[in-house]
CSV table of C-alpha atoms and ligand atoms in Angstrom, one decimal:
chain,number,residue,atom,x,y,z
A,1,MET,CA,110.0,-29.1,57.4
A,2,THR,CA,108.8,-32.7,57.3
A,3,ALA,CA,110.5,-33.9,54.1
A,4,SER,CA,109.4,-37.3,53.0
A,5,VAL,CA,105.9,-36.8,51.8
A,6,SER,CA,104.0,-34.6,49.3
A,7,TRP,CA,101.0,-32.6,50.2
A,8,PRO,CA,98.0,-31.8,48.0
A,9,GLY,CA,97.7,-28.6,45.9
A,10,PHE,CA,96.6,-25.1,47.0
A,11,ASP,CA,93.6,-24.7,49.3
A,12,PRO,CA,91.0,-22.0,48.5
A,13,ILE,CA,92.4,-19.4,50.9
A,14,GLU,CA,94.4,-16.7,49.1
A,15,ARG,CA,95.7,-19.0,46.3
A,16,PRO,CA,98.3,-17.5,43.9
A,17,GLN,CA,95.9,-15.9,41.4
A,18,PRO,CA,95.8,-17.5,37.9
A,19,ASP,CA,95.5,-14.1,36.1
A,20,LYS,CA,98.7,-13.0,37.8
A,21,ILE,CA,100.4,-16.3,37.0
A,22,SER,CA,99.5,-16.0,33.3
A,23,THR,CA,101.0,-12.6,32.9
A,24,CYS,CA,104.4,-14.4,32.6
A,25,ILE,CA,105.2,-14.8,28.9
A,26,HIS,CA,108.3,-17.0,29.6
A,27,CYS,CA,110.6,-14.5,27.9
A,28,GLY,CA,113.4,-15.1,30.4
A,29,LEU,CA,114.5,-11.5,30.7
A,30,CYS,CA,114.4,-11.7,34.5
A,31,LEU,CA,116.8,-14.7,34.7
A,32,ASP,CA,120.0,-12.7,34.7
A,33,LYS,CA,118.7,-10.5,37.5
A,34,CYS,CA,117.9,-13.4,39.8
A,35,PRO,CA,120.6,-14.0,42.4
A,36,THR,CA,119.7,-17.7,42.9
A,37,TYR,CA,119.6,-18.4,39.1
A,38,ARG,CA,122.9,-16.6,38.6
A,39,THR,CA,124.4,-18.6,41.4
A,40,LEU,CA,123.0,-22.1,40.6
A,41,GLY,CA,122.1,-21.8,36.9
A,42,THR,CA,119.0,-24.0,37.4
A,43,GLU,CA,115.7,-23.1,35.8
A,44,MET,CA,113.6,-24.1,38.9
A,45,ASP,CA,115.6,-21.5,40.9
A,46,SER,CA,114.8,-18.8,38.5
A,47,PRO,CA,111.7,-16.5,38.6
A,48,ARG,CA,110.3,-18.2,35.4
A,49,GLY,CA,110.9,-21.7,36.9
A,50,ARG,CA,109.3,-20.8,40.2
A,51,ILE,CA,106.2,-19.3,38.4
A,52,TYR,CA,106.1,-22.5,36.4
A,53,LEU,CA,106.0,-24.6,39.6
A,54,ILE,CA,103.3,-22.4,41.2
A,55,LYS,CA,101.2,-22.7,38.0
A,56,ALA,CA,101.6,-26.5,38.0
A,57,VAL,CA,100.4,-26.7,41.6
A,58,GLU,CA,97.6,-24.2,40.9
A,59,GLU,CA,96.4,-26.4,38.0
A,60,GLU,CA,96.7,-29.5,40.2
A,61,ARG,CA,99.3,-31.1,37.9
A,62,LEU,CA,101.8,-31.1,40.8
A,63,ALA,CA,101.5,-31.6,44.5
A,64,MET,CA,103.4,-29.5,47.0
A,65,THR,CA,106.4,-31.7,47.2
A,66,PRO,CA,109.5,-31.2,49.4
A,67,SER,CA,111.3,-30.0,46.3
A,68,PHE,CA,108.6,-27.5,45.5
A,69,VAL,CA,108.9,-26.1,49.1
A,70,GLU,CA,112.7,-25.9,48.7
A,71,HIS,CA,112.5,-23.9,45.5
A,72,MET,CA,110.0,-21.5,47.1
A,73,TYR,CA,112.1,-20.9,50.1
A,74,LEU,CA,115.4,-20.6,48.2
A,75,CYS,CA,113.9,-17.5,46.6
A,76,LEU,CA,115.1,-14.3,48.4
A,77,ASP,CA,111.8,-12.6,47.7
A,78,CYS,CA,114.1,-9.7,46.5
A,79,ARG,CA,111.8,-8.9,43.6
A,80,ALA,CA,114.6,-8.0,41.2
A,81,CYS,CA,112.6,-10.1,38.7
A,82,GLU,CA,109.7,-7.6,39.0
A,83,THR,CA,112.0,-4.7,38.0
A,84,ALA,CA,113.3,-6.7,35.0
A,85,CYS,CA,110.0,-8.0,33.8
A,86,PRO,CA,108.5,-6.4,30.7
A,87,SER,CA,105.1,-8.1,31.5
A,88,HIS,CA,104.8,-6.6,35.0
A,89,VAL,CA,104.5,-10.0,36.8
A,90,GLU,CA,103.7,-9.4,40.5
A,91,PHE,CA,106.2,-12.0,41.6
A,92,GLY,CA,106.3,-11.0,45.2
A,93,ASP,CA,102.6,-11.4,45.6
A,94,LEU,CA,102.7,-14.9,43.9
A,95,MET,CA,105.6,-16.0,46.1
A,96,GLU,CA,104.1,-14.7,49.4
A,97,ARG,CA,100.7,-16.4,48.6
A,98,ALA,CA,102.5,-19.7,47.7
A,99,ARG,CA,104.4,-19.5,51.0
A,100,GLY,CA,101.1,-18.8,52.9
A,101,GLN,CA,99.8,-22.1,51.4
A,102,ILE,CA,102.9,-24.0,52.5
A,103,GLU,CA,102.7,-22.6,56.0
A,104,ARG,CA,99.0,-23.6,56.3
A,105,GLN,CA,99.2,-27.0,54.9
A,106,ILE,CA,102.7,-28.5,55.5
A,107,PRO,CA,103.6,-29.7,59.0
A,108,ARG,CA,106.9,-28.4,60.4
A,109,SER,CA,109.0,-30.1,62.9
A,110,ARG,CA,108.3,-29.5,66.6
A,111,TRP,CA,111.5,-27.4,66.9
A,112,GLU,CA,110.6,-25.2,63.9
A,113,ARG,CA,107.1,-24.7,65.2
A,114,VAL,CA,108.4,-23.6,68.6
A,115,LEU,CA,111.0,-21.3,67.0
A,116,ARG,CA,108.5,-19.7,64.6
A,117,ARG,CA,106.0,-19.2,67.4
A,118,LEU,CA,108.6,-17.5,69.6
A,119,VAL,CA,109.8,-15.2,66.8
A,120,PHE,CA,106.5,-14.4,65.0
A,121,ALA,CA,103.9,-14.6,67.8
A,122,GLU,CA,105.7,-14.2,71.2
A,123,PHE,CA,108.3,-11.5,70.5
A,124,PHE,CA,108.0,-9.4,67.4
A,125,PRO,CA,104.3,-8.3,67.9
A,126,HIS,CA,105.0,-7.3,71.5
A,127,PRO,CA,107.0,-4.1,72.0
A,128,LYS,CA,107.4,-4.7,75.8
A,129,ARG,CA,108.8,-8.2,75.3
A,130,MET,CA,111.2,-6.8,72.7
A,131,GLU,CA,112.2,-4.2,75.2
A,132,TRP,CA,113.0,-7.0,77.7
A,133,LEU,CA,114.8,-9.1,75.1
A,134,PHE,CA,117.1,-6.2,74.2
A,135,LYS,CA,117.6,-5.3,77.9
A,136,GLY,CA,118.9,-8.8,78.3
A,137,LEU,CA,121.2,-8.4,75.3
A,138,ARG,CA,122.5,-5.1,76.7
A,139,LEU,CA,123.3,-6.7,80.0
A,140,TYR,CA,125.1,-9.5,78.1
A,141,GLU,CA,127.2,-6.8,76.3
A,142,ARG,CA,127.8,-4.5,79.3
A,143,SER,CA,128.7,-7.3,81.7
A,144,GLY,CA,131.7,-8.1,79.5
A,145,MET,CA,130.4,-11.5,78.8
A,146,ARG,CA,130.2,-10.8,75.1
A,147,ALA,CA,133.7,-9.5,74.8
A,148,PHE,CA,134.9,-12.6,76.8
A,149,LEU,CA,133.2,-15.0,74.4
A,150,HIS,CA,134.7,-13.2,71.4
A,151,GLU,CA,138.2,-12.9,72.9
A,152,HIS,CA,138.3,-16.6,73.7
A,153,ALA,CA,136.7,-17.8,70.5
A,154,LEU,CA,133.9,-19.4,72.6
A,155,LEU,CA,131.1,-18.5,70.2
A,156,ALA,CA,131.9,-21.8,68.4
A,157,LEU,CA,130.4,-23.5,71.5
A,158,LEU,CA,127.0,-22.0,70.8
A,159,PRO,CA,124.6,-23.8,68.4
A,160,LYS,CA,125.7,-22.8,64.8
A,161,ARG,CA,122.7,-20.6,64.0
A,162,LEU,CA,122.8,-18.8,67.3
A,163,GLY,CA,126.6,-18.2,67.0
A,164,GLU,CA,126.0,-16.7,63.5
A,165,MET,CA,123.2,-14.4,64.8
A,166,GLU,CA,125.4,-13.3,67.7
A,167,ALA,CA,128.3,-12.5,65.4
A,168,MET,CA,126.1,-10.2,63.3
A,169,LEU,CA,124.8,-8.2,66.3
A,170,PRO,CA,126.2,-4.6,66.2
A,171,PRO,CA,127.1,-2.8,69.4
A,172,LEU,CA,123.9,-2.0,71.2
A,173,PRO,CA,122.9,1.6,71.9
A,174,PRO,CA,122.1,2.4,75.6
A,175,ARG,CA,118.4,2.8,75.0
A,176,SER,CA,115.8,2.2,72.3
A,177,PHE,CA,114.8,5.1,70.2
A,178,THR,CA,111.2,5.2,71.5
A,179,ARG,CA,112.6,5.4,75.0
A,180,SER,CA,115.0,8.2,74.2
A,181,THR,CA,112.8,10.6,72.2
A,182,ALA,CA,109.8,12.7,73.0
A,183,GLU,CA,106.6,11.6,71.3
A,184,VAL,CA,106.5,14.8,69.3
A,185,VAL,CA,109.6,16.8,68.4
A,186,LYS,CA,109.2,20.3,66.9
A,187,GLY,CA,110.9,21.0,63.5
A,188,GLN,CA,112.9,24.0,62.7
A,189,GLU,CA,111.0,27.0,61.3
A,190,PRO,CA,109.5,27.3,58.8
A,191,VAL,CA,107.7,24.1,59.6
A,192,THR,CA,105.9,22.7,56.6
A,193,TRP,CA,105.2,19.1,57.4
A,194,ARG,CA,104.0,17.0,60.3
A,195,VAL,CA,105.4,13.5,59.9
A,196,GLY,CA,104.5,10.3,61.6
A,197,PHE,CA,107.7,8.4,62.2
A,198,PHE,CA,107.8,4.6,62.0
A,199,ALA,CA,110.4,3.2,64.4
A,200,GLY,CA,109.9,-0.5,63.7
A,201,CYS,CA,110.7,-3.4,66.1
A,202,VAL,CA,114.3,-4.5,65.9
A,203,MET,CA,115.6,-1.3,64.4
A,204,ASN,CA,114.1,0.7,67.3
A,205,HIS,CA,116.6,-1.1,69.5
A,206,LEU,CA,119.6,-1.9,67.2
A,207,ASN,CA,119.7,1.3,65.2
A,208,ALA,CA,118.5,4.0,67.6
A,209,ASP,CA,121.3,6.1,66.3
A,210,VAL,CA,119.9,5.9,62.8
A,211,HIS,CA,116.5,6.9,64.0
A,212,HIS,CA,117.9,9.9,66.0
A,213,ALA,CA,119.8,11.0,62.9
A,214,SER,CA,116.6,10.7,60.8
A,215,SER,CA,114.6,12.7,63.3
A,216,ARG,CA,117.3,15.5,63.4
A,217,VAL,CA,117.5,15.6,59.6
A,218,LEU,CA,113.7,15.8,59.3
A,219,GLN,CA,113.6,18.6,61.9
A,220,ARG,CA,116.2,20.5,60.0
A,221,ASN,CA,114.0,20.2,57.0
A,222,GLY,CA,110.9,21.7,58.6
A,223,CYS,CA,109.2,18.7,60.0
A,224,ASP,CA,107.5,18.2,63.3
A,225,VAL,CA,108.3,14.5,64.1
A,226,TRP,CA,105.6,12.4,65.8
A,227,THR,CA,106.6,8.9,66.9
A,228,ALA,CA,103.2,7.2,67.4
A,229,ALA,CA,103.4,5.5,70.9
A,230,GLN,CA,101.3,2.4,70.1
A,231,GLN,CA,103.0,1.4,66.9
A,232,VAL,CA,104.3,-2.2,66.5
A,233,CYS,CA,106.3,-4.3,64.1
A,234,CYS,CA,105.3,-3.7,60.4
A,235,GLY,CA,104.8,-7.5,59.7
A,236,ALA,CA,107.2,-7.8,56.8
A,237,LEU,CA,109.0,-10.8,58.3
A,238,HIS,CA,105.6,-12.5,58.9
A,239,MET,CA,104.6,-11.8,55.3
A,240,HIS,CA,107.8,-13.2,53.8
A,241,ALA,CA,107.4,-16.3,56.0
A,242,GLY,CA,103.8,-16.9,54.9
A,243,GLU,CA,102.3,-15.8,58.2
A,244,ARG,CA,99.7,-13.6,56.5
A,245,GLU,CA,97.1,-13.5,59.3
A,246,GLN,CA,99.7,-12.3,61.8
A,247,ALA,CA,100.9,-9.7,59.3
A,248,ARG,CA,97.3,-8.4,59.0
A,249,GLU,CA,96.8,-8.1,62.7
A,250,LEU,CA,100.0,-6.0,63.0
A,251,ALA,CA,98.8,-3.8,60.1
A,252,ARG,CA,95.5,-3.2,62.0
A,253,ARG,CA,97.4,-2.2,65.1
A,254,ASN,CA,99.7,0.2,63.2
A,255,ILE,CA,96.7,1.8,61.5
A,256,ASP,CA,95.1,2.3,64.9
A,257,ALA,CA,98.3,3.8,66.3
A,258,PHE,CA,98.8,6.3,63.5
A,259,GLU,CA,95.2,7.4,63.7
A,260,GLN,CA,95.8,8.7,67.3
A,261,GLN,CA,97.1,12.0,65.9
A,262,SER,CA,97.2,13.6,62.4
A,263,ALA,CA,100.3,13.3,60.1
A,264,ASP,CA,100.7,14.5,56.5
A,265,VAL,CA,103.1,11.6,55.7
A,266,ILE,CA,104.3,8.5,57.5
A,267,ILE,CA,108.1,8.2,57.2
A,268,ASN,CA,110.2,5.1,57.6
A,269,ASN,CA,113.9,4.5,57.0
A,270,ALA,CA,114.0,0.7,56.6
A,271,ALA,CA,113.3,-0.5,53.1
A,272,GLY,CA,111.7,-3.8,54.2
A,273,CYS,CA,109.4,-2.0,56.6
A,274,GLY,CA,108.5,0.6,54.0
A,275,ALA,CA,107.6,-1.9,51.4
A,276,GLN,CA,105.3,-3.7,53.8
A,277,LEU,CA,103.6,-0.5,55.1
A,278,LYS,CA,102.9,0.4,51.5
A,279,THR,CA,100.9,-2.8,51.0
A,280,TYR,CA,98.5,-2.5,54.0
A,281,GLY,CA,95.8,-1.2,51.6
A,282,GLU,CA,96.1,-4.4,49.6
A,283,LEU,CA,96.5,-6.7,52.6
A,284,LEU,CA,93.3,-5.4,54.3
A,285,ALA,CA,91.3,-4.8,51.1
A,286,GLU,CA,88.7,-7.5,52.2
A,287,ASP,CA,88.4,-6.2,55.8
A,288,PRO,CA,85.3,-3.9,55.9
A,289,ALA,CA,86.4,-2.2,59.1
A,290,TYR,CA,89.9,-1.4,57.8
A,291,ALA,CA,90.0,-1.4,54.0
A,292,ASP,CA,89.6,2.4,53.5
A,293,ARG,CA,91.7,3.3,56.5
A,294,ALA,CA,94.5,0.9,55.3
A,295,HIS,CA,94.4,2.5,51.9
A,296,HIS,CA,94.7,6.0,53.4
A,297,PHE,CA,97.6,4.8,55.6
A,298,SER,CA,99.6,3.2,52.8
A,299,ALA,CA,99.0,6.2,50.5
A,300,ARG,CA,100.9,8.4,53.0
A,301,VAL,CA,103.9,6.1,53.6
A,302,GLN,CA,107.2,7.3,52.2
A,303,ASP,CA,110.8,6.2,52.6
A,304,ILE,CA,112.9,9.0,54.2
A,305,ALA,CA,115.0,9.4,51.0
A,306,GLU,CA,111.9,9.5,48.8
A,307,PHE,CA,110.4,12.2,51.1
A,308,LEU,CA,113.5,14.4,51.5
A,309,ALA,CA,114.5,14.3,47.8
A,310,GLN,CA,111.3,16.2,46.9
A,311,GLU,CA,113.1,19.4,47.7
A,312,PRO,CA,116.7,20.5,48.0
A,313,LEU,CA,118.0,19.8,51.5
A,314,ARG,CA,117.9,23.0,53.7
A,315,GLY,CA,121.4,24.2,54.5
A,316,PRO,CA,123.9,24.7,55.8
A,317,LEU,CA,125.5,21.3,54.9
A,318,GLY,CA,129.2,21.0,55.7
A,319,PRO,CA,131.7,18.8,53.9
A,320,VAL,CA,131.9,15.0,54.4
A,321,PRO,CA,135.0,14.1,52.3
A,322,LYS,CA,134.4,10.4,51.7
A,323,ARG,CA,134.0,8.0,48.7
A,324,VAL,CA,130.6,6.3,49.3
A,325,ALA,CA,129.5,3.0,47.8
A,326,TYR,CA,125.7,3.2,47.9
A,327,ASP,CA,124.1,-0.3,47.8
A,328,ASP,CA,120.4,-0.4,46.8
A,329,PRO,CA,118.3,-2.3,49.3
A,330,CYS,CA,116.0,-4.6,47.2
A,331,HIS,CA,112.9,-3.6,49.0
A,332,LEU,CA,113.6,0.1,48.3
A,333,LEU,CA,114.7,-0.4,44.7
A,334,HIS,CA,112.5,-3.2,43.4
A,335,ALA,CA,109.5,-3.1,45.8
A,336,GLN,CA,109.2,0.7,46.1
A,337,ARG,CA,111.1,1.8,42.9
A,338,VAL,CA,113.2,4.3,44.8
A,339,ARG,CA,116.6,4.4,43.1
A,340,GLU,CA,117.8,8.0,42.4
A,341,GLN,CA,116.6,9.7,45.5
A,342,PRO,CA,119.2,8.4,48.0
A,343,ARG,CA,121.9,9.1,45.5
A,344,GLN,CA,120.5,12.7,44.8
A,345,LEU,CA,120.6,13.4,48.5
A,346,LEU,CA,124.1,12.1,49.0
A,347,GLN,CA,125.3,14.2,46.1
A,348,GLN,CA,124.1,17.4,47.8
A,349,ILE,CA,126.8,16.8,50.5
A,350,PRO,CA,129.9,18.9,49.8
A,351,GLU,CA,133.1,16.9,49.0
A,352,LEU,CA,131.2,13.5,49.2
A,353,GLU,CA,131.9,11.4,46.1
A,354,LEU,CA,129.8,8.4,45.0
A,355,ALA,CA,131.7,5.3,44.2
A,356,PRO,CA,129.5,3.3,41.7
A,357,PHE,CA,130.1,-0.4,41.6
A,358,THR,CA,128.9,-3.4,39.6
A,359,ASP,CA,125.6,-5.0,40.6
A,360,ALA,CA,124.7,-2.4,43.2
A,361,ASP,CA,121.1,-3.3,42.3
A,362,PHE,CA,121.7,-6.9,43.3
A,363,CYS,CA,120.6,-8.5,46.6
A,364,CYS,CA,123.2,-8.7,49.3
A,365,GLY,CA,121.8,-12.0,50.6
A,366,ALA,CA,120.2,-10.6,53.8
A,367,ALA,CA,116.6,-10.8,52.7
A,368,GLY,CA,114.8,-10.7,56.1
A,369,ILE,CA,116.0,-13.8,57.9
A,370,TYR,CA,117.2,-15.5,54.7
A,371,ASN,CA,120.8,-15.3,55.9
A,372,LEU,CA,119.7,-17.5,58.8
A,373,THR,CA,117.5,-19.9,57.0
A,374,GLN,CA,119.6,-20.3,53.9
A,375,PRO,CA,123.1,-19.4,55.1
A,376,GLU,CA,125.1,-21.1,52.3
A,377,MET,CA,123.3,-19.3,49.5
A,378,SER,CA,123.3,-16.1,51.4
A,379,MET,CA,127.1,-16.2,51.9
A,380,ARG,CA,127.7,-17.0,48.2
A,381,ILE,CA,125.7,-14.0,47.2
A,382,LEU,CA,127.3,-11.8,49.8
A,383,GLU,CA,130.9,-12.7,48.8
A,384,ARG,CA,130.2,-11.6,45.3
A,385,LYS,CA,128.7,-8.3,46.5
A,386,ILE,CA,131.7,-7.6,48.7
A,387,GLU,CA,134.1,-8.3,45.8
A,388,HIS,CA,132.3,-5.7,43.7
A,389,ILE,CA,132.3,-3.1,46.4
A,390,GLN,CA,135.9,-3.6,47.2
A,391,ALA,CA,136.8,-3.0,43.6
A,392,ALA,CA,135.3,0.5,43.9
A,393,GLU,CA,137.6,1.4,46.8
A,394,PRO,CA,135.1,3.2,48.9
A,395,ASP,CA,135.7,4.7,52.4
A,396,VAL,CA,132.2,4.0,53.5
A,397,ILE,CA,129.3,1.7,52.3
A,398,ALA,CA,125.8,3.2,52.6
A,399,THR,CA,122.5,1.3,52.5
A,400,GLY,CA,119.0,2.1,53.7
A,401,ASN,CA,117.9,-1.2,55.4
A,402,PRO,CA,119.0,-2.5,58.8
A,403,GLY,CA,119.2,-6.2,57.6
A,404,CYS,CA,121.4,-5.2,54.7
A,405,MET,CA,123.6,-3.1,57.0
A,406,MET,CA,124.2,-6.1,59.2
A,407,GLN,CA,124.8,-8.4,56.3
A,408,LEU,CA,127.3,-6.1,54.6
A,409,ARG,CA,129.1,-5.5,57.9
A,410,SER,CA,129.4,-9.3,58.3
A,411,GLY,CA,130.7,-9.5,54.7
A,412,VAL,CA,133.2,-6.8,55.2
A,413,GLN,CA,134.5,-8.4,58.4
A,414,ARG,CA,134.8,-11.9,56.8
A,415,ALA,CA,136.8,-10.3,53.9
A,416,GLY,CA,139.2,-8.8,56.5
A,417,LEU,CA,138.3,-5.2,55.3
A,418,ASN,CA,137.9,-2.1,57.3
A,419,ILE,CA,135.0,-0.3,55.6
A,420,PRO,CA,132.2,1.1,57.9
A,421,VAL,CA,128.6,0.4,56.8
A,422,VAL,CA,126.1,3.1,57.5
A,423,HIS,CA,122.6,4.3,56.7
A,424,PRO,CA,122.7,7.2,54.2
A,425,ILE,CA,120.9,9.4,56.6
A,426,MET,CA,123.9,9.2,59.0
A,427,LEU,CA,126.0,10.9,56.3
A,428,ILE,CA,123.4,13.6,55.8
A,429,ASP,CA,123.3,14.1,59.6
A,430,ASP,CA,127.2,14.3,59.6
A,431,ALA,CA,126.9,17.0,56.9
A,432,TYR,CA,124.6,19.0,59.1
A,433,GLN,CA,126.9,18.7,62.1
A,434,ALA,CA,129.8,19.8,59.9
A,435,GLY,CA,127.7,22.7,58.6
A,436,SER,CA,126.9,23.8,62.2
A,437,LEU,CA,130.6,23.6,63.2
A,438,ASN,CA,131.6,25.7,60.1
A,439,SER,CA,129.0,28.4,61.0
A,440,GLN,CA,130.2,28.5,64.6
A,441,THR,CA,133.9,29.0,63.5
A,442,THR,CA,133.1,31.7,60.9
B,501,SF4,S1,112.4,-12.6,44.0
B,501,SF4,FE1,114.7,-12.5,43.7
B,501,SF4,S2,115.4,-14.6,44.2
B,501,SF4,FE2,113.2,-14.8,44.0
B,501,SF4,S3,112.9,-15.3,41.8
B,501,SF4,FE3,112.8,-13.1,41.9
B,501,SF4,S4,114.9,-12.4,41.4
B,501,SF4,FE4,115.0,-14.6,42.0
B,502,SF4,S1,108.6,-13.2,35.0
B,502,SF4,FE1,108.6,-11.6,33.4
B,502,SF4,S2,110.7,-11.4,32.7
B,502,SF4,FE2,110.5,-13.4,33.8
B,502,SF4,S3,110.0,-14.9,32.2
B,502,SF4,FE3,108.1,-14.2,33.0
B,502,SF4,S4,107.5,-12.5,31.7
B,502,SF4,FE4,109.6,-12.8,31.3
């Protein structure tokens, strides 16, 4: 961003709301739970300090200075402060509104504008373009070019950020999930639910295996699985980056898509997407054509762990003899308040042992695209996370968010460890496969 001037205070569009700001009683109970405060120890990089800054701009005692912008964007928007806060401050909403103000009012460099336009407007909202993008990446991988660059340490020749993004890319599945599944897949009898499945944008391509495992587990538990054909990106990245209008447009398109057929519940397996889908009601509250429909949509959204944990898993589940370190994704734990359900599900798997570790409820530093925009802070947070996980000596790390999976894989690799990182649903799917094998051999 242009960094030598200050800009005026907030404009009238979606200002951080004074009544929400004033719920902060300055007690400081959130400070120890804030990753940036714990790392830097500076008040302005704590939740309380950031609220103070937002309040000062709201009351026009402070302009939006470059330093204000920096403190807002160093926040991970992990919302750990919300869980810790006795006063129920809606910090995520305050932060996202403050960032919306920054994006509307503060000029970015030409390069940043081009990059943001490419990411937020030209690719993420367009499933066909995403399909082409990932086709290109698959070609890059299959042609041997990727292996060649890695073997000869040529990644260092790429621009730094691009090299970092490339290094985090997992091996790509041959096809996206939506291109390798039927629109409706029948569940095993007795069928009790018809679920709408949210496939997302990047995850649809990078983690098709996780989606297939999710679909199989849902089918085993009596669900017909409908993957709405017209669905698009949830808009979470847009929202965190202050692109609120684009996030609204994506919400409208998803609501339209999931109205094409009926579904009792809308299931997702990515914490960041789930948190965003659950806010559509609020996001479109002022839109007369969508307000009620958005509310109806959000009320049906559930994370896959939240949904499956309502009843014991249907058997037979076979053994998965592994020690599993389960790491809470922030947008599952803090934004959706889903903590026990993934653990409860994993504990139903025979011979699987949970390996608890310090600060499992602490951000891993992925935070959407934070690991790309704030790489230094992201790495400091990640290193501490990996140290805690390593101390628990797990065979596997499990976490329910694609960004966290990539971040933890990168941390494991940097630390020279050999611990696979998987989505918890993969372990449940493994247990079903082990259960089927057992029943065939007996
Ligand atoms: S959202 Fe996370 S990083 Fe931001 S202030 Fe709250 S706890 Fe700190
Ligand atoms: S955000 Fe909540 S926990 Fe943090 S200082 Fe304010 S009232 Fe206390």
